[in-house]
Coordinates of C-alpha atoms in Angstrom, one line a residue:
K1 CA 98.8 101.3 108.3
A2 CA 98.8 101.8 104.6
K3 CA 96.9 104.9 103.4
I4 CA 94.4 103.5 100.9
P5 CA 92.2 106.1 99.2
A6 CA 88.5 105.4 99.1
A7 CA 87.3 103.5 96.0
H8 CA 84.2 104.7 94.2
G9 CA 82.1 102.6 92.0
Q10 CA 84.1 99.4 92.5
H11 CA 82.1 96.4 93.5
L12 CA 84.3 93.3 93.0
K13 CA 82.9 90.1 94.4
I14 CA 85.0 86.9 94.4
Y15 CA 83.3 83.7 95.3
F16 CA 85.2 80.7 96.6
D17 CA 84.1 77.1 97.0
G18 CA 84.9 74.9 100.0
T19 CA 88.5 74.2 98.8
G20 CA 89.4 77.8 98.3
T21 CA 89.1 77.7 94.5
V22 CA 87.7 80.8 92.9
T23 CA 84.4 79.8 91.4
K24 CA 83.0 83.2 90.2
I25 CA 84.2 86.8 89.9
E26 CA 81.7 89.6 89.6
G27 CA 82.2 93.3 89.0
L28 CA 85.3 93.3 86.8
E29 CA 83.7 95.9 84.6
T30 CA 83.9 98.3 87.6
I31 CA 87.7 98.1 87.7
P32 CA 89.4 101.1 86.0
E33 CA 91.9 100.3 83.2
S34 CA 94.8 101.2 85.5
Q35 CA 95.2 101.9 89.2
P36 CA 98.3 103.0 91.1
G37 CA 99.7 100.2 93.2
L38 CA 98.1 97.4 91.3
P39 CA 99.2 95.4 88.2
A40 CA 98.8 97.4 85.0
S41 CA 96.0 95.2 83.6
K42 CA 93.1 93.0 84.6
E43 CA 94.9 90.1 83.0
A44 CA 97.8 90.5 85.3
I45 CA 95.5 90.5 88.3
L46 CA 93.5 87.5 87.1
T47 CA 96.5 85.4 86.1
A48 CA 98.7 86.2 89.2
P49 CA 99.9 83.0 90.9
P50 CA 98.4 82.2 94.2
L51 CA 100.4 83.3 97.3

């Protein structure tokens, strides 16, 4: 199992419609400017291609 530290003050909610398309994202303002193990910017996260 990956050791993931507890996150504090982060409340990211991503809403999907019936086809799996993201319709709304809330809580982006709670994401720190940088986090270890994640893309360096919010833009990189939001523009990442679907898996």
